[in-house]
Amino acid sequence: MPNGARQAVSFKDVTLGYHRHPAVHHLTGSLDKGALTAIIGANGSGKSTLMKGITGMLKPMSGEIHIAPGETIAYLPQQSELDRHFPARVVDLVAMGLWNKRGLIGRHTGADRARIVAALETVGLSGFERRGIDTLSGGQLQRVLFARVLVQDASLILLDEPFSAIDAKTLSDLVDLITRWQEEGRTVAVVVHDLDLVRAHFPMAMLLARRLVAWDETRKVLAPRNLEQARDFQETWDEAAPWCHDDDHDPQGGIPHQHGADAEADRIAGNAP
Ligand code: ADP
Ligand code: MG
């Protein structure tokens, strides 16, 4: 990596949430340039929220997310957030990866078209250019989305559950692509559920349970003690136990926020102020 910051993204006591209800609390740390990181945690632990925070789609309620100057971001959203019935062709979806270079209605150059064709070839979908995205299998759609990331040629790549609902061959092809991106020096963060996959292919891991449980080398993060903590949190969540102890010293003076389970339980119990 050239000179400059070692971190691609740094988080300073970041709390992210919706309508004053935090989904990720008090996160501090950084994604080093060139790191390949798995983001893990139960459903609702804040993984997608964190990704939206990094892209800037969601502004922190408090704290700061700093993206190093010159970084460009490619983001693959969770499939549940995509409208599969949108009347678009494969080529249109991949071309969207070029919009920040060309504008949404900008004309694509011959070089752009060649890049789109090459990206589709890389993901094993040569000849699919004119297919409607509503005709694709889950695995094929995920390949198309990877082709879109490819044409973006970004330094920072964020993938939210790219391995859900795909076949084994697609899984192995997409893991190869991710490994290649890392070898090219890109910073890659991927939401993954399968811990065996995380162990096999991801050097770094971040374990979330609405707060950071662990963020380190994968082997350390997946220690039983951490996994238990993440699971315990999930259990205490149901019992509405308070668990955030950090708010007495919020240096950012951010928006005061209720704390997850308590707030939700209050709402359900009708105790909300
Ligand atoms: P994960 O990706 O780890 O499954 P999310 O980041 O999607 O979790 O969600 C974390 C919490 O934030 C959940 O309790 C979820 O219900 C809530 N949440 C997510 N998106 C929204 C939204 N748009 N509005 C309100 N709450 C949301
Ligand atoms: Mg999610």
PDB file of C-alpha atoms and ligand atoms in Angstrom:
ATOM      1  CA  MET A   1       0.000   0.000   0.000  1.00  0.00           C
ATOM      2  CA  PRO A   2       1.246   3.512  -0.726  1.00  0.00           C
ATOM      3  CA  ASN A   3       1.987   6.012   2.018  1.00  0.00           C
ATOM      4  CA  GLY A   4      -0.839   7.510   3.991  1.00  0.00           C
ATOM      5  CA  ALA A   5      -3.213   6.243   6.593  1.00  0.00           C
ATOM      6  CA  ARG A   6      -2.944   2.590   7.503  1.00  0.00           C
ATOM      7  CA  GLN A   7      -6.668   2.486   8.178  1.00  0.00           C
ATOM      8  CA  ALA A   8      -9.272   2.451   5.448  1.00  0.00           C
ATOM      9  CA  VAL A   9     -12.111   3.083   7.918  1.00  0.00           C
ATOM     10  CA  SER A  10     -11.960   4.114  11.531  1.00  0.00           C
ATOM     11  CA  PHE A  11     -14.754   4.225  14.073  1.00  0.00           C
ATOM     12  CA  LYS A  12     -14.645   6.497  17.085  1.00  0.00           C
ATOM     13  CA  ASP A  13     -17.260   5.596  19.699  1.00  0.00           C
ATOM     14  CA  VAL A  14     -19.880   5.167  17.002  1.00  0.00           C
ATOM     15  CA  THR A  15     -23.538   4.518  17.775  1.00  0.00           C
ATOM     16  CA  LEU A  16     -25.817   3.801  14.838  1.00  0.00           C
ATOM     17  CA  GLY A  17     -29.543   3.283  14.943  1.00  0.00           C
ATOM     18  CA  TYR A  18     -32.988   4.152  13.757  1.00  0.00           C
ATOM     19  CA  HIS A  19     -35.475   6.620  15.241  1.00  0.00           C
ATOM     20  CA  ARG A  20     -33.259   7.066  18.314  1.00  0.00           C
ATOM     21  CA  HIS A  21     -33.126   3.332  18.908  1.00  0.00           C
ATOM     22  CA  PRO A  22     -29.525   2.249  18.629  1.00  0.00           C
ATOM     23  CA  ALA A  23     -28.670  -0.890  16.703  1.00  0.00           C
ATOM     24  CA  VAL A  24     -24.891  -0.754  17.216  1.00  0.00           C
ATOM     25  CA  HIS A  25     -23.446   0.897  20.294  1.00  0.00           C
ATOM     26  CA  HIS A  26     -20.159   2.621  21.020  1.00  0.00           C
ATOM     27  CA  LEU A  27     -18.015   1.000  18.367  1.00  0.00           C
ATOM     28  CA  THR A  28     -14.364   1.954  18.313  1.00  0.00           C
ATOM     29  CA  GLY A  29     -11.704   0.440  16.061  1.00  0.00           C
ATOM     30  CA  SER A  30     -10.578   0.361  12.467  1.00  0.00           C
ATOM     31  CA  LEU A  31     -10.506  -1.641   9.285  1.00  0.00           C
ATOM     32  CA  ASP A  32      -6.908  -1.706   8.147  1.00  0.00           C
ATOM     33  CA  LYS A  33      -6.184  -1.189   4.491  1.00  0.00           C
ATOM     34  CA  GLY A  34      -5.990  -4.513   2.724  1.00  0.00           C
ATOM     35  CA  ALA A  35      -7.682  -6.457   5.538  1.00  0.00           C
ATOM     36  CA  LEU A  36     -10.179  -9.209   4.775  1.00  0.00           C
ATOM     37  CA  THR A  37     -12.720  -9.218   7.603  1.00  0.00           C
ATOM     38  CA  ALA A  38     -15.782 -11.357   8.303  1.00  0.00           C
ATOM     39  CA  ILE A  39     -18.586  -9.572  10.144  1.00  0.00           C
ATOM     40  CA  ILE A  40     -20.485 -12.072  12.236  1.00  0.00           C
ATOM     41  CA  GLY A  41     -23.291 -12.053  14.784  1.00  0.00           C
ATOM     42  CA  ALA A  42     -26.865 -13.262  15.214  1.00  0.00           C
ATOM     43  CA  ASN A  43     -29.790 -11.852  13.283  1.00  0.00           C
ATOM     44  CA  GLY A  44     -30.469  -8.337  14.481  1.00  0.00           C
ATOM     45  CA  SER A  45     -26.987  -7.885  15.943  1.00  0.00           C
ATOM     46  CA  GLY A  46     -26.330  -4.828  13.775  1.00  0.00           C
ATOM     47  CA  LYS A  47     -24.261  -6.188  10.886  1.00  0.00           C
ATOM     48  CA  SER A  48     -26.231  -4.555   8.073  1.00  0.00           C
ATOM     49  CA  THR A  49     -26.589  -1.379  10.101  1.00  0.00           C
ATOM     50  CA  LEU A  50     -22.817  -1.164  10.418  1.00  0.00           C
ATOM     51  CA  MET A  51     -22.384  -1.569   6.655  1.00  0.00           C
ATOM     52  CA  LYS A  52     -24.896   1.204   6.003  1.00  0.00           C
ATOM     53  CA  GLY A  53     -22.971   3.370   8.441  1.00  0.00           C
ATOM     54  CA  ILE A  54     -19.740   2.826   6.519  1.00  0.00           C
ATOM     55  CA  THR A  55     -21.371   3.636   3.172  1.00  0.00           C
ATOM     56  CA  GLY A  56     -22.813   6.827   4.624  1.00  0.00           C
ATOM     57  CA  MET A  57     -26.416   5.729   3.991  1.00  0.00           C
ATOM     58  CA  LEU A  58     -26.954   5.943   7.746  1.00  0.00           C
ATOM     59  CA  LYS A  59     -25.458   8.781   9.783  1.00  0.00           C
ATOM     60  CA  PRO A  60     -24.147   7.943  13.257  1.00  0.00           C
ATOM     61  CA  MET A  61     -26.326   9.040  16.186  1.00  0.00           C
ATOM     62  CA  SER A  62     -23.071   9.793  17.943  1.00  0.00           C
ATOM     63  CA  GLY A  63     -19.376   9.266  17.357  1.00  0.00           C
ATOM     64  CA  GLU A  64     -17.547   9.397  14.044  1.00  0.00           C
ATOM     65  CA  ILE A  65     -16.876   7.150  11.091  1.00  0.00           C
ATOM     66  CA  HIS A  66     -13.847   8.275   9.149  1.00  0.00           C
ATOM     67  CA  ILE A  67     -13.124   6.978   5.652  1.00  0.00           C
ATOM     68  CA  ALA A  68      -9.513   7.544   4.563  1.00  0.00           C
ATOM     69  CA  PRO A  69      -9.160  10.094   1.753  1.00  0.00           C
ATOM     70  CA  GLY A  70      -9.192   8.544  -1.698  1.00  0.00           C
ATOM     71  CA  GLU A  71     -11.057   5.392  -0.689  1.00  0.00           C
ATOM     72  CA  THR A  72     -13.860   4.362  -3.013  1.00  0.00           C
ATOM     73  CA  ILE A  73     -16.626   2.063  -1.775  1.00  0.00           C
ATOM     74  CA  ALA A  74     -18.484  -0.765  -3.475  1.00  0.00           C
ATOM     75  CA  TYR A  75     -21.439  -2.120  -1.501  1.00  0.00           C
ATOM     76  CA  LEU A  76     -23.447  -5.255  -2.121  1.00  0.00           C
ATOM     77  CA  PRO A  77     -26.670  -5.061  -0.085  1.00  0.00           C
ATOM     78  CA  GLN A  78     -28.369  -8.009   1.539  1.00  0.00           C
ATOM     79  CA  GLN A  79     -30.549  -9.772  -1.037  1.00  0.00           C
ATOM     80  CA  SER A  80     -33.693  -9.153   0.979  1.00  0.00           C
ATOM     81  CA  GLU A  81     -33.231  -5.457   0.216  1.00  0.00           C
ATOM     82  CA  LEU A  82     -33.252  -5.946  -3.536  1.00  0.00           C
ATOM     83  CA  ASP A  83     -36.337  -5.842  -5.648  1.00  0.00           C
ATOM     84  CA  ARG A  84     -35.844  -8.884  -7.822  1.00  0.00           C
ATOM     85  CA  HIS A  85     -38.847  -8.010  -9.922  1.00  0.00           C
ATOM     86  CA  PHE A  86     -37.434  -4.722 -11.022  1.00  0.00           C
ATOM     87  CA  PRO A  87     -37.591  -4.840 -14.827  1.00  0.00           C
ATOM     88  CA  ALA A  88     -33.882  -4.714 -15.545  1.00  0.00           C
ATOM     89  CA  ARG A  89     -31.508  -6.764 -17.604  1.00  0.00           C
ATOM     90  CA  VAL A  90     -28.302  -8.247 -16.275  1.00  0.00           C
ATOM     91  CA  VAL A  91     -26.277  -5.706 -18.250  1.00  0.00           C
ATOM     92  CA  ASP A  92     -28.210  -2.808 -16.655  1.00  0.00           C
ATOM     93  CA  LEU A  93     -27.594  -4.076 -13.144  1.00  0.00           C
ATOM     94  CA  VAL A  94     -23.862  -4.493 -13.779  1.00  0.00           C
ATOM     95  CA  ALA A  95     -23.672  -1.092 -15.510  1.00  0.00           C
ATOM     96  CA  MET A  96     -25.004   0.510 -12.326  1.00  0.00           C
ATOM     97  CA  GLY A  97     -21.534  -0.146 -10.935  1.00  0.00           C
ATOM     98  CA  LEU A  98     -20.309   2.577 -13.280  1.00  0.00           C
ATOM     99  CA  TRP A  99     -22.796   5.248 -12.306  1.00  0.00           C
ATOM    100  CA  ASN A 100     -20.407   7.324 -10.239  1.00  0.00           C
ATOM    101  CA  LYS A 101     -18.097   7.476 -13.236  1.00  0.00           C
ATOM    102  CA  ARG A 102     -20.744   8.084 -15.887  1.00  0.00           C
ATOM    103  CA  GLY A 103     -23.813   9.393 -14.098  1.00  0.00           C
ATOM    104  CA  LEU A 104     -27.099   7.516 -14.132  1.00  0.00           C
ATOM    105  CA  ILE A 105     -27.999   8.384 -17.703  1.00  0.00           C
ATOM    106  CA  GLY A 106     -24.480   8.844 -18.960  1.00  0.00           C
ATOM    107  CA  ARG A 107     -23.489   7.026 -22.121  1.00  0.00           C
ATOM    108  CA  HIS A 108     -21.233   4.081 -21.695  1.00  0.00           C
ATOM    109  CA  THR A 109     -18.077   3.996 -23.725  1.00  0.00           C
ATOM    110  CA  GLY A 110     -16.818   0.988 -25.619  1.00  0.00           C
ATOM    111  CA  ALA A 111     -14.340   0.436 -22.800  1.00  0.00           C
ATOM    112  CA  ASP A 112     -17.214   0.397 -20.300  1.00  0.00           C
ATOM    113  CA  ARG A 113     -19.053  -2.221 -22.316  1.00  0.00           C
ATOM    114  CA  ALA A 114     -15.904  -4.305 -22.538  1.00  0.00           C
ATOM    115  CA  ARG A 115     -15.533  -4.078 -18.760  1.00  0.00           C
ATOM    116  CA  ILE A 116     -19.092  -5.220 -18.213  1.00  0.00           C
ATOM    117  CA  VAL A 117     -18.626  -8.173 -20.556  1.00  0.00           C
ATOM    118  CA  ALA A 118     -15.319  -9.069 -18.892  1.00  0.00           C
ATOM    119  CA  ALA A 119     -16.883  -8.856 -15.419  1.00  0.00           C
ATOM    120  CA  LEU A 120     -19.701 -11.178 -16.444  1.00  0.00           C
ATOM    121  CA  GLU A 121     -17.148 -13.576 -17.858  1.00  0.00           C
ATOM    122  CA  THR A 122     -15.197 -13.500 -14.589  1.00  0.00           C
ATOM    123  CA  VAL A 123     -18.297 -14.471 -12.623  1.00  0.00           C
ATOM    124  CA  GLY A 124     -19.156 -17.222 -15.104  1.00  0.00           C
ATOM    125  CA  LEU A 125     -22.128 -15.517 -16.753  1.00  0.00           C
ATOM    126  CA  SER A 126     -20.912 -14.852 -20.292  1.00  0.00           C
ATOM    127  CA  GLY A 127     -23.851 -14.411 -22.613  1.00  0.00           C
ATOM    128  CA  PHE A 128     -26.274 -13.424 -19.848  1.00  0.00           C
ATOM    129  CA  GLU A 129     -26.181  -9.702 -20.733  1.00  0.00           C
ATOM    130  CA  ARG A 130     -29.769  -9.474 -21.974  1.00  0.00           C
ATOM    131  CA  ARG A 131     -31.420 -11.801 -19.493  1.00  0.00           C
ATOM    132  CA  GLY A 132     -33.999 -10.225 -17.179  1.00  0.00           C
ATOM    133  CA  ILE A 133     -32.847 -10.291 -13.560  1.00  0.00           C
ATOM    134  CA  ASP A 134     -36.217 -11.795 -12.584  1.00  0.00           C
ATOM    135  CA  THR A 135     -35.279 -14.944 -14.533  1.00  0.00           C
ATOM    136  CA  LEU A 136     -32.085 -15.636 -12.564  1.00  0.00           C
ATOM    137  CA  SER A 137     -31.540 -18.182  -9.820  1.00  0.00           C
ATOM    138  CA  GLY A 138     -30.346 -16.923  -6.429  1.00  0.00           C
ATOM    139  CA  GLY A 139     -26.793 -17.974  -7.249  1.00  0.00           C
ATOM    140  CA  GLN A 140     -26.858 -16.297 -10.662  1.00  0.00           C
ATOM    141  CA  LEU A 141     -28.195 -13.062  -9.185  1.00  0.00           C
ATOM    142  CA  GLN A 142     -25.416 -13.083  -6.611  1.00  0.00           C
ATOM    143  CA  ARG A 143     -22.880 -13.568  -9.428  1.00  0.00           C
ATOM    144  CA  VAL A 144     -24.345 -10.569 -11.264  1.00  0.00           C
ATOM    145  CA  LEU A 145     -24.022  -8.469  -8.116  1.00  0.00           C
ATOM    146  CA  PHE A 146     -20.372  -9.516  -7.836  1.00  0.00           C
ATOM    147  CA  ALA A 147     -19.896  -8.445 -11.467  1.00  0.00           C
ATOM    148  CA  ARG A 148     -21.297  -5.041 -10.487  1.00  0.00           C
ATOM    149  CA  VAL A 149     -18.750  -4.833  -7.659  1.00  0.00           C
ATOM    150  CA  LEU A 150     -16.003  -5.829 -10.125  1.00  0.00           C
ATOM    151  CA  VAL A 151     -16.718  -2.968 -12.539  1.00  0.00           C
ATOM    152  CA  GLN A 152     -16.732  -0.526  -9.645  1.00  0.00           C
ATOM    153  CA  ASP A 153     -13.057  -1.265  -9.097  1.00  0.00           C
ATOM    154  CA  ALA A 154     -13.320   0.070  -5.526  1.00  0.00           C
ATOM    155  CA  SER A 155     -10.615   0.100  -2.860  1.00  0.00           C
ATOM    156  CA  LEU A 156     -13.105  -0.777  -0.115  1.00  0.00           C
ATOM    157  CA  ILE A 157     -15.595  -3.576  -0.739  1.00  0.00           C
ATOM    158  CA  LEU A 158     -18.556  -4.274   1.564  1.00  0.00           C
ATOM    159  CA  LEU A 159     -20.629  -7.409   0.982  1.00  0.00           C
ATOM    160  CA  ASP A 160     -23.746  -8.073   3.069  1.00  0.00           C
ATOM    161  CA  GLU A 161     -24.542 -11.805   3.211  1.00  0.00           C
ATOM    162  CA  PRO A 162     -23.323 -12.582  -0.295  1.00  0.00           C
ATOM    163  CA  PHE A 163     -23.426 -16.327   0.393  1.00  0.00           C
ATOM    164  CA  SER A 164     -27.069 -16.784   1.335  1.00  0.00           C
ATOM    165  CA  ALA A 165     -29.177 -18.979  -0.951  1.00  0.00           C
ATOM    166  CA  ILE A 166     -26.426 -20.043  -3.336  1.00  0.00           C
ATOM    167  CA  ASP A 167     -25.137 -23.398  -4.537  1.00  0.00           C
ATOM    168  CA  ALA A 168     -21.752 -24.859  -3.558  1.00  0.00           C
ATOM    169  CA  LYS A 169     -20.088 -24.060  -6.898  1.00  0.00           C
ATOM    170  CA  THR A 170     -21.158 -20.426  -6.755  1.00  0.00           C
ATOM    171  CA  LEU A 171     -19.990 -20.232  -3.147  1.00  0.00           C
ATOM    172  CA  SER A 172     -16.530 -21.469  -4.041  1.00  0.00           C
ATOM    173  CA  ASP A 173     -16.288 -19.165  -7.099  1.00  0.00           C
ATOM    174  CA  LEU A 174     -17.326 -16.116  -5.086  1.00  0.00           C
ATOM    175  CA  VAL A 175     -14.938 -16.941  -2.241  1.00  0.00           C
ATOM    176  CA  ASP A 176     -12.155 -17.128  -4.859  1.00  0.00           C
ATOM    177  CA  LEU A 177     -13.099 -13.693  -6.139  1.00  0.00           C
ATOM    178  CA  ILE A 178     -13.036 -12.227  -2.634  1.00  0.00           C
ATOM    179  CA  THR A 179      -9.622 -13.776  -2.020  1.00  0.00           C
ATOM    180  CA  ARG A 180      -8.401 -12.233  -5.259  1.00  0.00           C
ATOM    181  CA  TRP A 181      -9.679  -8.807  -4.229  1.00  0.00           C
ATOM    182  CA  GLN A 182      -7.683  -9.091  -1.054  1.00  0.00           C
ATOM    183  CA  GLU A 183      -4.567 -10.148  -2.963  1.00  0.00           C
ATOM    184  CA  GLU A 184      -5.005  -7.019  -5.073  1.00  0.00           C
ATOM    185  CA  GLY A 185      -4.702  -4.974  -1.866  1.00  0.00           C
ATOM    186  CA  ARG A 186      -8.359  -4.043  -1.505  1.00  0.00           C
ATOM    187  CA  THR A 187     -10.029  -3.782   1.895  1.00  0.00           C
ATOM    188  CA  VAL A 188     -12.908  -6.257   2.087  1.00  0.00           C
ATOM    189  CA  ALA A 189     -15.562  -6.739   4.794  1.00  0.00           C
ATOM    190  CA  VAL A 190     -18.163  -9.474   4.400  1.00  0.00           C
ATOM    191  CA  VAL A 191     -21.192 -10.409   6.504  1.00  0.00           C
ATOM    192  CA  VAL A 192     -21.012 -14.203   6.807  1.00  0.00           C
ATOM    193  CA  HIS A 193     -23.038 -16.681   8.838  1.00  0.00           C
ATOM    194  CA  ASP A 194     -21.111 -19.893   8.284  1.00  0.00           C
ATOM    195  CA  LEU A 195     -18.333 -19.966  10.893  1.00  0.00           C
ATOM    196  CA  ASP A 196     -16.477 -22.781   9.098  1.00  0.00           C
ATOM    197  CA  LEU A 197     -16.256 -20.535   6.073  1.00  0.00           C
ATOM    198  CA  VAL A 198     -15.031 -17.687   8.261  1.00  0.00           C
ATOM    199  CA  ARG A 199     -12.311 -19.906   9.764  1.00  0.00           C
ATOM    200  CA  ALA A 200     -11.202 -21.147   6.358  1.00  0.00           C
ATOM    201  CA  HIS A 201     -11.076 -17.905   4.390  1.00  0.00           C
ATOM    202  CA  PHE A 202     -11.185 -14.798   6.589  1.00  0.00           C
ATOM    203  CA  PRO A 203      -8.038 -13.732   8.468  1.00  0.00           C
ATOM    204  CA  MET A 204      -9.908 -11.119  10.542  1.00  0.00           C
ATOM    205  CA  ALA A 205     -13.335 -11.159  12.158  1.00  0.00           C
ATOM    206  CA  MET A 206     -15.661  -8.767  13.938  1.00  0.00           C
ATOM    207  CA  LEU A 207     -18.294 -10.274  16.243  1.00  0.00           C
ATOM    208  CA  LEU A 208     -21.315  -8.077  16.938  1.00  0.00           C
ATOM    209  CA  ALA A 209     -24.168  -8.337  19.418  1.00  0.00           C
ATOM    210  CA  ARG A 210     -25.461  -4.782  19.015  1.00  0.00           C
ATOM    211  CA  ARG A 211     -22.119  -3.889  20.492  1.00  0.00           C
ATOM    212  CA  LEU A 212     -18.670  -5.107  19.659  1.00  0.00           C
ATOM    213  CA  VAL A 213     -17.958  -8.449  21.328  1.00  0.00           C
ATOM    214  CA  ALA A 214     -14.582  -9.017  19.651  1.00  0.00           C
ATOM    215  CA  TRP A 215     -12.613  -7.714  16.680  1.00  0.00           C
ATOM    216  CA  ASP A 216      -9.289  -9.364  15.990  1.00  0.00           C
ATOM    217  CA  GLU A 217      -7.688 -12.291  14.190  1.00  0.00           C
ATOM    218  CA  THR A 218     -10.413 -14.794  13.410  1.00  0.00           C
ATOM    219  CA  ARG A 219      -8.957 -17.511  15.615  1.00  0.00           C
ATOM    220  CA  LYS A 220      -9.185 -15.221  18.645  1.00  0.00           C
ATOM    221  CA  VAL A 221     -12.602 -13.839  17.810  1.00  0.00           C
ATOM    222  CA  LEU A 222     -14.109 -17.298  17.460  1.00  0.00           C
ATOM    223  CA  ALA A 223     -12.932 -18.349  20.917  1.00  0.00           C
ATOM    224  CA  PRO A 224     -15.769 -20.082  22.802  1.00  0.00           C
ATOM    225  CA  ARG A 225     -15.854 -17.320  25.411  1.00  0.00           C
ATOM    226  CA  ASN A 226     -16.697 -14.700  22.754  1.00  0.00           C
ATOM    227  CA  LEU A 227     -19.267 -16.867  21.039  1.00  0.00           C
ATOM    228  CA  GLU A 228     -20.898 -17.493  24.407  1.00  0.00           C
ATOM    229  CA  GLN A 229     -20.995 -13.770  25.104  1.00  0.00           C
ATOM    230  CA  ALA A 230     -22.680 -13.117  21.786  1.00  0.00           C
ATOM    231  CA  ARG A 231     -25.164 -15.884  22.518  1.00  0.00           C
ATOM    232  CA  ASP A 232     -25.752 -14.790  26.112  1.00  0.00           C
ATOM    233  CA  PHE A 233     -26.517 -11.357  24.820  1.00  0.00           C
ATOM    234  CA  GLN A 234     -29.117 -12.847  22.517  1.00  0.00           C
ATOM    235  CA  GLU A 235     -30.695 -14.614  25.472  1.00  0.00           C
ATOM    236  CA  THR A 236     -30.667 -11.609  27.803  1.00  0.00           C
ATOM    237  CA  TRP A 237     -32.114  -9.555  24.972  1.00  0.00           C
ATOM    238  CA  ASP A 238     -35.391 -11.410  25.400  1.00  0.00           C
ATOM    239  CA  GLU A 239     -35.357 -10.627  29.090  1.00  0.00           C
ATOM    240  CA  ALA A 240     -34.747  -6.956  28.402  1.00  0.00           C
ATOM    241  CA  ALA A 241     -31.644  -6.840  30.567  1.00  0.00           C
ATOM    242  CA  PRO A 242     -29.727  -3.558  30.429  1.00  0.00           C
ATOM    243  CA  TRP A 243     -26.262  -3.945  29.032  1.00  0.00           C
ATOM    244  CA  CYS A 244     -24.860  -0.699  27.760  1.00  0.00           C
ATOM    245  CA  HIS A 245     -22.719   0.972  30.429  1.00  0.00           C
ATOM    246  CA  ASP A 246     -20.928   3.542  28.333  1.00  0.00           C
ATOM    247  CA  ASP A 247     -23.262   6.474  28.162  1.00  0.00           C
ATOM    248  CA  ASP A 248     -22.113   8.329  31.234  1.00  0.00           C
ATOM    249  CA  HIS A 249     -19.036   9.476  29.363  1.00  0.00           C
ATOM    250  CA  ASP A 250     -20.064  10.127  25.799  1.00  0.00           C
ATOM    251  CA  PRO A 251     -17.326  12.487  24.591  1.00  0.00           C
ATOM    252  CA  GLN A 252     -19.225  13.341  21.396  1.00  0.00           C
ATOM    253  CA  GLY A 253     -22.240  14.658  23.213  1.00  0.00           C
ATOM    254  CA  GLY A 254     -24.349  12.756  20.714  1.00  0.00           C
ATOM    255  CA  ILE A 255     -28.084  12.265  20.609  1.00  0.00           C
ATOM    256  CA  PRO A 256     -29.204  10.679  23.873  1.00  0.00           C
ATOM    257  CA  HIS A 257     -30.480   7.243  23.047  1.00  0.00           C
ATOM    258  CA  GLN A 258     -32.500   4.607  24.713  1.00  0.00           C
ATOM    259  CA  HIS A 259     -30.907   1.256  24.926  1.00  0.00           C
ATOM    260  CA  GLY A 260     -32.293  -1.413  22.714  1.00  0.00           C
ATOM    261  CA  ALA A 261     -33.909  -4.087  24.775  1.00  0.00           C
ATOM    262  CA  ASP A 262     -35.008  -1.732  27.549  1.00  0.00           C
ATOM    263  CA  ALA A 263     -36.575   0.671  25.123  1.00  0.00           C
ATOM    264  CA  GLU A 264     -38.212  -2.073  23.124  1.00  0.00           C
ATOM    265  CA  ALA A 265     -39.506  -3.804  26.260  1.00  0.00           C
ATOM    266  CA  ASP A 266     -40.848  -0.499  27.554  1.00  0.00           C
ATOM    267  CA  ARG A 267     -42.643   0.043  24.318  1.00  0.00           C
ATOM    268  CA  ILE A 268     -44.156  -3.434  24.333  1.00  0.00           C
ATOM    269  CA  ALA A 269     -45.089  -3.141  28.013  1.00  0.00           C
ATOM    270  CA  GLY A 270     -46.620   0.272  27.373  1.00  0.00           C
ATOM    271  CA  ASN A 271     -44.143   1.967  29.731  1.00  0.00           C
ATOM    272  CA  ALA A 272     -42.824   4.348  27.126  1.00  0.00           C
ATOM    273  CA  PRO A 273     -42.777   7.941  28.360  1.00  0.00           C
TER     274      PRO A 273
HETATM  275  P1  ADP B   1     -28.361  -7.833  11.140  1.00  0.00           P
HETATM  276  O1  ADP B   1     -27.942  -7.367   9.787  1.00  0.00           O
HETATM  277  O2  ADP B   1     -27.222  -8.139  12.060  1.00  0.00           O
HETATM  278  O3  ADP B   1     -29.344  -8.959  11.084  1.00  0.00           O
HETATM  279  P2  ADP B   1     -29.576  -5.207  11.282  1.00  0.00           P
HETATM  280  O4  ADP B   1     -28.427  -4.293  11.280  1.00  0.00           O
HETATM  281  O5  ADP B   1     -30.349  -5.362  10.019  1.00  0.00           O
HETATM  282  O6  ADP B   1     -29.128  -6.634  11.867  1.00  0.00           O
HETATM  283  O7  ADP B   1     -30.613  -4.734  12.388  1.00  0.00           O
HETATM  284  C1  ADP B   1     -30.201  -4.380  13.699  1.00  0.00           C
HETATM  285  C2  ADP B   1     -31.414  -3.862  14.453  1.00  0.00           C
HETATM  286  O8  ADP B   1     -31.874  -2.666  13.850  1.00  0.00           O
HETATM  287  C3  ADP B   1     -32.594  -4.827  14.440  1.00  0.00           C
HETATM  288  O9  ADP B   1     -33.237  -4.779  15.688  1.00  0.00           O
HETATM  289  C4  ADP B   1     -33.475  -4.272  13.365  1.00  0.00           C
HETATM  290  O10 ADP B   1     -34.817  -4.576  13.614  1.00  0.00           O
HETATM  291  C5  ADP B   1     -33.230  -2.787  13.464  1.00  0.00           C
HETATM  292  N1  ADP B   1     -33.411  -2.134  12.157  1.00  0.00           N
HETATM  293  C6  ADP B   1     -32.778  -2.436  11.019  1.00  0.00           C
HETATM  294  N2  ADP B   1     -33.170  -1.638   9.997  1.00  0.00           N
HETATM  295  C7  ADP B   1     -34.088  -0.800  10.524  1.00  0.00           C
HETATM  296  C8  ADP B   1     -34.874   0.280   9.989  1.00  0.00           C
HETATM  297  N3  ADP B   1     -34.779   0.653   8.712  1.00  0.00           N
HETATM  298  N4  ADP B   1     -35.709   0.920  10.835  1.00  0.00           N
HETATM  299  C9  ADP B   1     -35.812   0.563  12.143  1.00  0.00           C
HETATM  300  N5  ADP B   1     -35.093  -0.440  12.714  1.00  0.00           N
HETATM  301  C10 ADP B   1     -34.245  -1.108  11.916  1.00  0.00           C
HETATM  302 MG    MG B   2     -28.377  -8.030   7.923  1.00  0.00          MG
END
